[in-house]
Tab-separated table of C-alpha atoms in Angstrom:
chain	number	residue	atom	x	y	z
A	1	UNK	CA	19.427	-20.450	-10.257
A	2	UNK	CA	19.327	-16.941	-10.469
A	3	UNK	CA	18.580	-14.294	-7.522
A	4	UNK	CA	15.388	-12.316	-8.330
A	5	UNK	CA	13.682	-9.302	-6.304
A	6	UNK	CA	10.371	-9.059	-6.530
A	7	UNK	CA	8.304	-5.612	-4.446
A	8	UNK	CA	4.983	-6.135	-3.500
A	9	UNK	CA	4.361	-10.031	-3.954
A	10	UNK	CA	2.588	-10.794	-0.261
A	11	UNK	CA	-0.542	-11.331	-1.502
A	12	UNK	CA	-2.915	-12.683	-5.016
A	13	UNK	CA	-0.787	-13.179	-8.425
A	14	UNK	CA	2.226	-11.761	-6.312
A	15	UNK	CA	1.974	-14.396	-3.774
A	16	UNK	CA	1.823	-17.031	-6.740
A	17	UNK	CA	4.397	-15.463	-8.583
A	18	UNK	CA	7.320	-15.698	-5.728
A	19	UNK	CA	5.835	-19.122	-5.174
A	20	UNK	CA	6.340	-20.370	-8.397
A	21	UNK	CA	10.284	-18.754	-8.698
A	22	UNK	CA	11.391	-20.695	-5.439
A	23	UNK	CA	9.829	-23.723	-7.113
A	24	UNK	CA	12.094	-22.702	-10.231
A	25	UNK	CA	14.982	-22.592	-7.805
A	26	UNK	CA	15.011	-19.352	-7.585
A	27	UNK	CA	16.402	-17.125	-4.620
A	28	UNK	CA	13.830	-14.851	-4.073
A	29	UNK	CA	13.720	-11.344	-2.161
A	30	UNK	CA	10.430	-9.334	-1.281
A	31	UNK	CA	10.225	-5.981	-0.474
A	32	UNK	CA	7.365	-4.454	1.273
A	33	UNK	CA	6.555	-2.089	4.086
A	34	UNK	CA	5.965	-4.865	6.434
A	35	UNK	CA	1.966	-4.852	6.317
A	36	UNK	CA	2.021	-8.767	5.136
A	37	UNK	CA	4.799	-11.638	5.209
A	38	UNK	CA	5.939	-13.534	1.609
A	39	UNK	CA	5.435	-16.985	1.162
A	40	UNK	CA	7.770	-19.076	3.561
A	41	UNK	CA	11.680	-19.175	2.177
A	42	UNK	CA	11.741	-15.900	0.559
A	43	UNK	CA	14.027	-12.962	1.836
A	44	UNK	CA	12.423	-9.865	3.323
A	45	UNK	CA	13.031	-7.149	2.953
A	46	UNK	CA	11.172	-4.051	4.948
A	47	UNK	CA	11.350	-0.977	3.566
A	48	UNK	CA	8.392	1.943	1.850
A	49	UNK	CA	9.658	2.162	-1.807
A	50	UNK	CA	8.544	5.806	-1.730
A	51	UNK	CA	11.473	6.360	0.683
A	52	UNK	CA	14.528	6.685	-1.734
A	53	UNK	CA	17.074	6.969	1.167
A	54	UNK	CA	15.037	3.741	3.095
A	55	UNK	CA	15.060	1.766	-0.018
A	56	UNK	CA	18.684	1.737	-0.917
A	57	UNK	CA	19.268	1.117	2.994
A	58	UNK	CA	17.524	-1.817	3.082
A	59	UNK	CA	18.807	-3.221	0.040
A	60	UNK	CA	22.470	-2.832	0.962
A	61	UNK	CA	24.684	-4.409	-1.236
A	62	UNK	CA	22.554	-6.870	-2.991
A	63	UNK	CA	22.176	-7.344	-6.647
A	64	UNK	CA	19.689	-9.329	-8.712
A	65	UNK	CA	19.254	-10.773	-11.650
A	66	UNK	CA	15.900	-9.212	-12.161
A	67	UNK	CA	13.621	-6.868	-10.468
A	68	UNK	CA	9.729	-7.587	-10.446
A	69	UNK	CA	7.771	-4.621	-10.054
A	70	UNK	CA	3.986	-5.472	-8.380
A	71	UNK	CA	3.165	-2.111	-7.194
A	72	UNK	CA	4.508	0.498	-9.455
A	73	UNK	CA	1.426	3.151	-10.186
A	74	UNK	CA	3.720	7.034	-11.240
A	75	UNK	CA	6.178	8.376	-12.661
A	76	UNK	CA	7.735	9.328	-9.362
A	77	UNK	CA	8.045	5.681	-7.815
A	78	UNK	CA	9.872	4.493	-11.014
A	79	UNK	CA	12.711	7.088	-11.245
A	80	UNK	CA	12.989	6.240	-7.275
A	81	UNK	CA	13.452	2.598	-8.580
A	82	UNK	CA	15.138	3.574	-11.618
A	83	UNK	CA	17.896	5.122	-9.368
A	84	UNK	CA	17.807	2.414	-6.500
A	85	UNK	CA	18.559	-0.293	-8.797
A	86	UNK	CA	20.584	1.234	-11.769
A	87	UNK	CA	23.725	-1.137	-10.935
A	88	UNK	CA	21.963	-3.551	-9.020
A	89	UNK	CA	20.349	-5.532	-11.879
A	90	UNK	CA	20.540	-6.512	-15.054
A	91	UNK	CA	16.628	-6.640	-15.931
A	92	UNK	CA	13.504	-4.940	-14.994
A	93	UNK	CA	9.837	-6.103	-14.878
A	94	UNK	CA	7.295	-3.822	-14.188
A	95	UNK	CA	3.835	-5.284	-13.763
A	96	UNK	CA	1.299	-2.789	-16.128
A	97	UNK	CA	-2.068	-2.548	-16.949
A	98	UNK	CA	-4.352	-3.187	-20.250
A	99	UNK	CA	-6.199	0.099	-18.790
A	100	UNK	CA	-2.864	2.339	-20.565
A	101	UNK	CA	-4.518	1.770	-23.836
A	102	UNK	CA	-8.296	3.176	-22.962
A	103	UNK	CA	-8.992	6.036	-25.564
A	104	UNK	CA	-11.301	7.822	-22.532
A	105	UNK	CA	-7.917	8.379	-20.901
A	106	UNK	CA	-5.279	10.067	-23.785
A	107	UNK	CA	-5.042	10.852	-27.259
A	108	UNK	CA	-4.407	7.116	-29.064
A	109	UNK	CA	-4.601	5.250	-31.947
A	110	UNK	CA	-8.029	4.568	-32.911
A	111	UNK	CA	-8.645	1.235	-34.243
A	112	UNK	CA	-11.752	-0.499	-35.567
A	113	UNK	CA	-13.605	-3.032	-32.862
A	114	UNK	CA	-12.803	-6.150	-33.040
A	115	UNK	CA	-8.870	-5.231	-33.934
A	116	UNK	CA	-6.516	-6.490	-30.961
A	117	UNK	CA	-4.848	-3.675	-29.701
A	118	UNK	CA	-0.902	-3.805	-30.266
A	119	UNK	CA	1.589	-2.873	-27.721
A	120	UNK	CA	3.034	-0.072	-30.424
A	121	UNK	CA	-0.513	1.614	-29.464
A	122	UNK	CA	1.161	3.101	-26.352
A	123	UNK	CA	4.928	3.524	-27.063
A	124	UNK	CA	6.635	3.929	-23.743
A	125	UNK	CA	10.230	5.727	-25.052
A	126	UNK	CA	8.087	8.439	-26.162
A	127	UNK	CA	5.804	9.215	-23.679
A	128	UNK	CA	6.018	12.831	-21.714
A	129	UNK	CA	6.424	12.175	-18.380
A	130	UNK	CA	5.270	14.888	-15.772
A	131	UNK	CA	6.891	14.172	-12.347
A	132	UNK	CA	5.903	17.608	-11.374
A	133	UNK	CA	1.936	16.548	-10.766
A	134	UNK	CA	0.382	15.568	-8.018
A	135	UNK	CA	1.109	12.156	-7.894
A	136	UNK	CA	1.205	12.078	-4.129
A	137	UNK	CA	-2.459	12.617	-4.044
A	138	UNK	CA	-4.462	9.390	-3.752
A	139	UNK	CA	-7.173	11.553	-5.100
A	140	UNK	CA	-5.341	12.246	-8.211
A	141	UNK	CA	-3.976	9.280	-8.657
A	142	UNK	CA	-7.195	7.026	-8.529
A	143	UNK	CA	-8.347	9.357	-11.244
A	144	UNK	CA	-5.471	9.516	-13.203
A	145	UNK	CA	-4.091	5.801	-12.906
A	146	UNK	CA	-3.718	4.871	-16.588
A	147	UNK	CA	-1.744	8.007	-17.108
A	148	UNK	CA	0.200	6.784	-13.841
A	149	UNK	CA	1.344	3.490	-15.171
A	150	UNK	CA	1.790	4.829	-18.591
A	151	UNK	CA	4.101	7.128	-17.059
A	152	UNK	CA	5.710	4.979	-14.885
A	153	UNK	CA	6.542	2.793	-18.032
A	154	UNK	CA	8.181	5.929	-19.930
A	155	UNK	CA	10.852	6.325	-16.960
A	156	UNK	CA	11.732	2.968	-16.964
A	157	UNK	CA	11.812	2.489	-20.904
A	158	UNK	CA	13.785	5.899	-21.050
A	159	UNK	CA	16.240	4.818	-18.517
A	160	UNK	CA	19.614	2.962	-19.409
A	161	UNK	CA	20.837	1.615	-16.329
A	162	UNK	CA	19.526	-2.033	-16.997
A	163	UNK	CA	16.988	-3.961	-19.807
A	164	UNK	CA	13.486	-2.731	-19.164
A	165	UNK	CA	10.135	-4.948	-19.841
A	166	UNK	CA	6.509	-4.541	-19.131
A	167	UNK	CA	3.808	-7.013	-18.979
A	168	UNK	CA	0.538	-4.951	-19.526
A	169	UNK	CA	-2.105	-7.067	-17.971
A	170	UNK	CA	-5.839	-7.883	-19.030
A	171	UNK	CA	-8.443	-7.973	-16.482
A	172	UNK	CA	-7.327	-10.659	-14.198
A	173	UNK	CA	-9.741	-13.208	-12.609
A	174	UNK	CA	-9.844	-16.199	-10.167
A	175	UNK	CA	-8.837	-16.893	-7.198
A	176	UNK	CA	-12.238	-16.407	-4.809
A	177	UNK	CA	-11.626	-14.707	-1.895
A	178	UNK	CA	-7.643	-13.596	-2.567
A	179	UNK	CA	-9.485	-11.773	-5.729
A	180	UNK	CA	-9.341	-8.355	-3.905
A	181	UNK	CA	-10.796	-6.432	-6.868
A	182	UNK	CA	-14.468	-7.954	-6.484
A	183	UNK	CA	-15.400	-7.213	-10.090
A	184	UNK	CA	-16.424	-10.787	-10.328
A	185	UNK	CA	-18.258	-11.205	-7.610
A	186	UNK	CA	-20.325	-7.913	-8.782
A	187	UNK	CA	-21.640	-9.940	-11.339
A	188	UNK	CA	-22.264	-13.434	-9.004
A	189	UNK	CA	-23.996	-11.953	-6.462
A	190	UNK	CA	-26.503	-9.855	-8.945
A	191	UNK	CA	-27.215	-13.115	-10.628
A	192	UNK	CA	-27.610	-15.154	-7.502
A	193	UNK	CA	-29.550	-12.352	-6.087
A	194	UNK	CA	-31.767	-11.538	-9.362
A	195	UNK	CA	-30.249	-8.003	-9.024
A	196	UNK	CA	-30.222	-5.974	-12.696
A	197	UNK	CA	-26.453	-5.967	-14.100
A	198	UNK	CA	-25.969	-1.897	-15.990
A	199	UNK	CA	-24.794	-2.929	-18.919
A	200	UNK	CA	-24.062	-0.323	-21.808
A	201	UNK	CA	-26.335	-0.604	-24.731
A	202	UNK	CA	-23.794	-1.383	-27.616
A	203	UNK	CA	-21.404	-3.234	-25.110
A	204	UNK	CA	-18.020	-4.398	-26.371
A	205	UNK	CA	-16.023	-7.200	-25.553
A	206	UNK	CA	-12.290	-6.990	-23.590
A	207	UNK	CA	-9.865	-9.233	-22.292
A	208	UNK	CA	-9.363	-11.149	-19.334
A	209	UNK	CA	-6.443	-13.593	-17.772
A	210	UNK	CA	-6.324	-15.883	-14.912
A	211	UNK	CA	-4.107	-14.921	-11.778
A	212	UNK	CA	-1.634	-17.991	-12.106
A	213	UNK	CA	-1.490	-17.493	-15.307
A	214	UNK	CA	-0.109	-14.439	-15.328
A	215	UNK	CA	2.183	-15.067	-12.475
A	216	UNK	CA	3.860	-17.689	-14.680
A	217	UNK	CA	3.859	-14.949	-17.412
A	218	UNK	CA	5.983	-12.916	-14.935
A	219	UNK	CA	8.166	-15.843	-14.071
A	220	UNK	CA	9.006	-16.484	-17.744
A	221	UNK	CA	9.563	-12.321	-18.375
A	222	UNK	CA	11.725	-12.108	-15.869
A	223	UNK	CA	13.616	-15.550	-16.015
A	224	UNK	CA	13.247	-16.536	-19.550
A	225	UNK	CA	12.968	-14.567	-21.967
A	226	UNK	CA	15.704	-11.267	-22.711
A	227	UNK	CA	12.655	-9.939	-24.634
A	228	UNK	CA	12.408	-5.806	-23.628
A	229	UNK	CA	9.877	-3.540	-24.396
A	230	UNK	CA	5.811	-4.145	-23.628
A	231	UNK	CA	4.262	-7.400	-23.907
A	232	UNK	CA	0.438	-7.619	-23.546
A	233	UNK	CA	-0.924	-10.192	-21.228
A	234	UNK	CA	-4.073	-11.810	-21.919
A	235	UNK	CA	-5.777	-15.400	-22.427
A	236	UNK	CA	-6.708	-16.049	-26.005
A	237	UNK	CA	-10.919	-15.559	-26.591
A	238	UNK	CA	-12.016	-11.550	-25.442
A	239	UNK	CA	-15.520	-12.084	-24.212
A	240	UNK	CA	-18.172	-8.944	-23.337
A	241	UNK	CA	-20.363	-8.921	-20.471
A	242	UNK	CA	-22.940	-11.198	-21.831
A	243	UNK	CA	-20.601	-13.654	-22.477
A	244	UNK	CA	-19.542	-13.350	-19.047
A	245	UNK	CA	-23.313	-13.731	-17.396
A	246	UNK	CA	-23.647	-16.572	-19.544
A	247	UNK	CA	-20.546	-18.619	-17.950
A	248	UNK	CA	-21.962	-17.284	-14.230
A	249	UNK	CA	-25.621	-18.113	-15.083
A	250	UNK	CA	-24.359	-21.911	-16.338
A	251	UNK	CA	-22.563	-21.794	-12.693
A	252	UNK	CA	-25.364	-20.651	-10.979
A	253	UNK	CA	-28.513	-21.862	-12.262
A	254	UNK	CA	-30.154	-18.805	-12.422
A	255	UNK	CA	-30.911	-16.334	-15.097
A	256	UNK	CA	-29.072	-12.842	-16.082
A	257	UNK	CA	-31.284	-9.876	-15.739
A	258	UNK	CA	-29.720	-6.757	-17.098
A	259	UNK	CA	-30.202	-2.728	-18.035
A	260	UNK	CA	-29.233	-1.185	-20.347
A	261	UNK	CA	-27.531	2.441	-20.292
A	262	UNK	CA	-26.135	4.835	-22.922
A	263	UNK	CA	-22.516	5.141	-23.741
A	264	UNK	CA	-20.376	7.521	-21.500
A	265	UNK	CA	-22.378	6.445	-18.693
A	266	UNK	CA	-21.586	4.333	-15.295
A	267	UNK	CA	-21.672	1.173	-16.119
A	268	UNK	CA	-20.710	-2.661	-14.562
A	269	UNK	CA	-17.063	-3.364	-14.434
A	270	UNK	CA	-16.403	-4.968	-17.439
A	271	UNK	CA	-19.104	-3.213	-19.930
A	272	UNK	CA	-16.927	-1.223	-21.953
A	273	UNK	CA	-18.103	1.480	-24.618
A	274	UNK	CA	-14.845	2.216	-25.899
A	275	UNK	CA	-12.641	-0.521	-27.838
A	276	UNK	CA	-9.221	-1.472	-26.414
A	277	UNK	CA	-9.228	-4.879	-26.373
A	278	UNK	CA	-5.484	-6.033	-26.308
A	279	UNK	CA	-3.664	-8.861	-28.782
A	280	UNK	CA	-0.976	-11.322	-27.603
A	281	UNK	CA	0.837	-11.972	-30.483
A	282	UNK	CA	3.641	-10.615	-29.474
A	283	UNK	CA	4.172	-13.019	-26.383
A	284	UNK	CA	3.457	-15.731	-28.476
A	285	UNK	CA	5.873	-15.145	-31.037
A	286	UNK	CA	8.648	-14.630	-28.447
A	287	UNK	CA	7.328	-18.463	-26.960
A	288	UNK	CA	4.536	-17.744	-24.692
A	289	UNK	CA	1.443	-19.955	-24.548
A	290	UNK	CA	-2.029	-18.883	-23.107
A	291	UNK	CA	-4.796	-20.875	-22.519
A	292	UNK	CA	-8.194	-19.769	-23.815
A	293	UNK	CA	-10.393	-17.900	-21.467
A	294	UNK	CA	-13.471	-20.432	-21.494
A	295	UNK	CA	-11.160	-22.985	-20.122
A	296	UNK	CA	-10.481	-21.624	-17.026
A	297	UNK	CA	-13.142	-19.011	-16.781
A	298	UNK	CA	-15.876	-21.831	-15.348
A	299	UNK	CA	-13.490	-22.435	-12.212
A	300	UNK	CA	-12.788	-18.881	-11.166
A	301	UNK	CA	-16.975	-18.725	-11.684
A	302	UNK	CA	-16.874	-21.270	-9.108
A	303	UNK	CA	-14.667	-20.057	-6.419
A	304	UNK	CA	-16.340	-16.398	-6.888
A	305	UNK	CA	-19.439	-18.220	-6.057
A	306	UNK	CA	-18.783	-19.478	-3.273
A	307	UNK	CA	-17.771	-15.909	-1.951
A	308	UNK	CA	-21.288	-14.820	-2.879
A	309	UNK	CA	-23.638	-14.188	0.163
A	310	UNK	CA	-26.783	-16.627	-0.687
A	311	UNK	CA	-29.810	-14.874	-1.669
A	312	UNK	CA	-32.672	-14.222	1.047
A	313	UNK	CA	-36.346	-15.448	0.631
């Protein structure tokens, strides 16, 4: 048994994630500022993690095992938590993003389509970090939120008060209604409602993983593995937009109408001009297994479905 933290984790993989741990046997603490419960049996915790002073209050004299970081988005929040658990744990997981490796958002690697991006694209020891901008700015921050987490990575990877990892997510999927992100349903309810889907013209295809399956990939990074560093997240099988229609329009019974727009403009979530689809090799060679995305993609199709407001005659 071993005594894990975990801030945010009240609501989607989060939720799961603490779920699964007290099935592990697990003691589990949540921190939040008190705007939703955790699942029954955990600790909690109420405190605003922005508040350096509040967050050491309200963690007292506790120490963990690990720390799971949900809702880490700058620079600024991770040298709060950098400082607030130096001494109070022996690892840290902070929850990341495939979106640190898009090319339309810093100067990276290039690689040729169809190459899975490697976490040594964005090396986190390296990276500048500039707690001096506006981070505070929700503004700012919505714009800048690759650079955020990318950041936020760098202070933890540059700190040495305990082992640092980050899982770097894909797109993440399922889940019907708890799906708060409603890129899914975009698509469902354009298909159910015969609605044209912007699509660039010379899409490209990214990467995509179910919620519980990346809650168990937090379990396992923060209980069972001592692996450090950045480990990509993602089911095995990228798929591009019409590969994604096609799965909805199986679901649905009704055809896919789309149009098409040139690159660099607005486009459907999903329809992606730029290459950065992400490889997991890397969690597979340290013992990981992912399912494929077909397998589960169907279901989530599904339950996103059923969220979608029937069309009117």
């Amino acid at each position: 048994m071993k005594r894990i933290c975990v801030i945010g984790g009240s609501r989607y993989f989060g939720k799961v994630l603490v779920q699964r741990l007290q099935a592990a046997g697990h003691r589990v603490t949540v921190i939040n500022r008190g705007s939703a419960p955790p699942p029954e049996g955990a600790e909690h915790l109420v405190a605003d993690r922005d508040d350096e002073a509040a967050l050491t209050g309200a963690l007292g004299s506790r120490t963990f095992d690990a720390v799971v970081d949900q809702v880490c988005y700058t620079p600024v929040q991770a040298a709060i938590a950098a400082r607030a658990f130096s001494g109070r744990t022996r690892r840290y997981v902070m929850t990341s993003t495939i979106e640190v490796y898009d090319p339309a958002t810093a100067a990276l690697p290039v690689l040729p389509p169809g190459t899975p991006v490697p976490e040594g694209a964005v090396d986190p020891v390296g990276w500048l970090v500039r707690a001096d901008l506006p981070w505070h700015d929700a503004a700012y921050l919505q714009a800048h939120y690759a650079e955020g987490k990318r950041q936020a990575e760098a202070v933890f990877a540059q700190h040495h008060g305990f082992a640092f990892a980050t899982v770097r997510s894909a797109h993440v999927l399922g889940g019907g209604a708890a799906e708060f992100t409603g890129r899914l349903v975009h698509y469902t309810e354009r298909i159910a409602h015969g609605t044209p889907i912007t699509v660039h013209s010379a899409v490209l295809p990214t990467v995509f993983i179910h919620y519980e399956e990346l809650a168990e990939l937090l379990l396992w990074a923060a209980t069972l593995t001592d692996a450090t560093g950045p480990v990509n997240a993602c089911s095995d099988g990228p798929l591009d937009v019409y590969g994604l229609g096609r799965v909805i329009v199986a679901q649905a019974g009704r055809k896919a109408v789309y149009r098409s727009v040139a690159a660099g403009e607005s486009a459907s979530p999903f329809s992606f001009d730029r290459h950065y689809a992400m490889g997991n090799a890397r969690a597979k060679r340290l013992g990981f297994s992912f399912s494929r995305t077909t397998d589960w993609l169907p279901g989530a199709v599904t339950e996103a479905l059923a969220t979608t407001a029937a069309p009117t005659c």
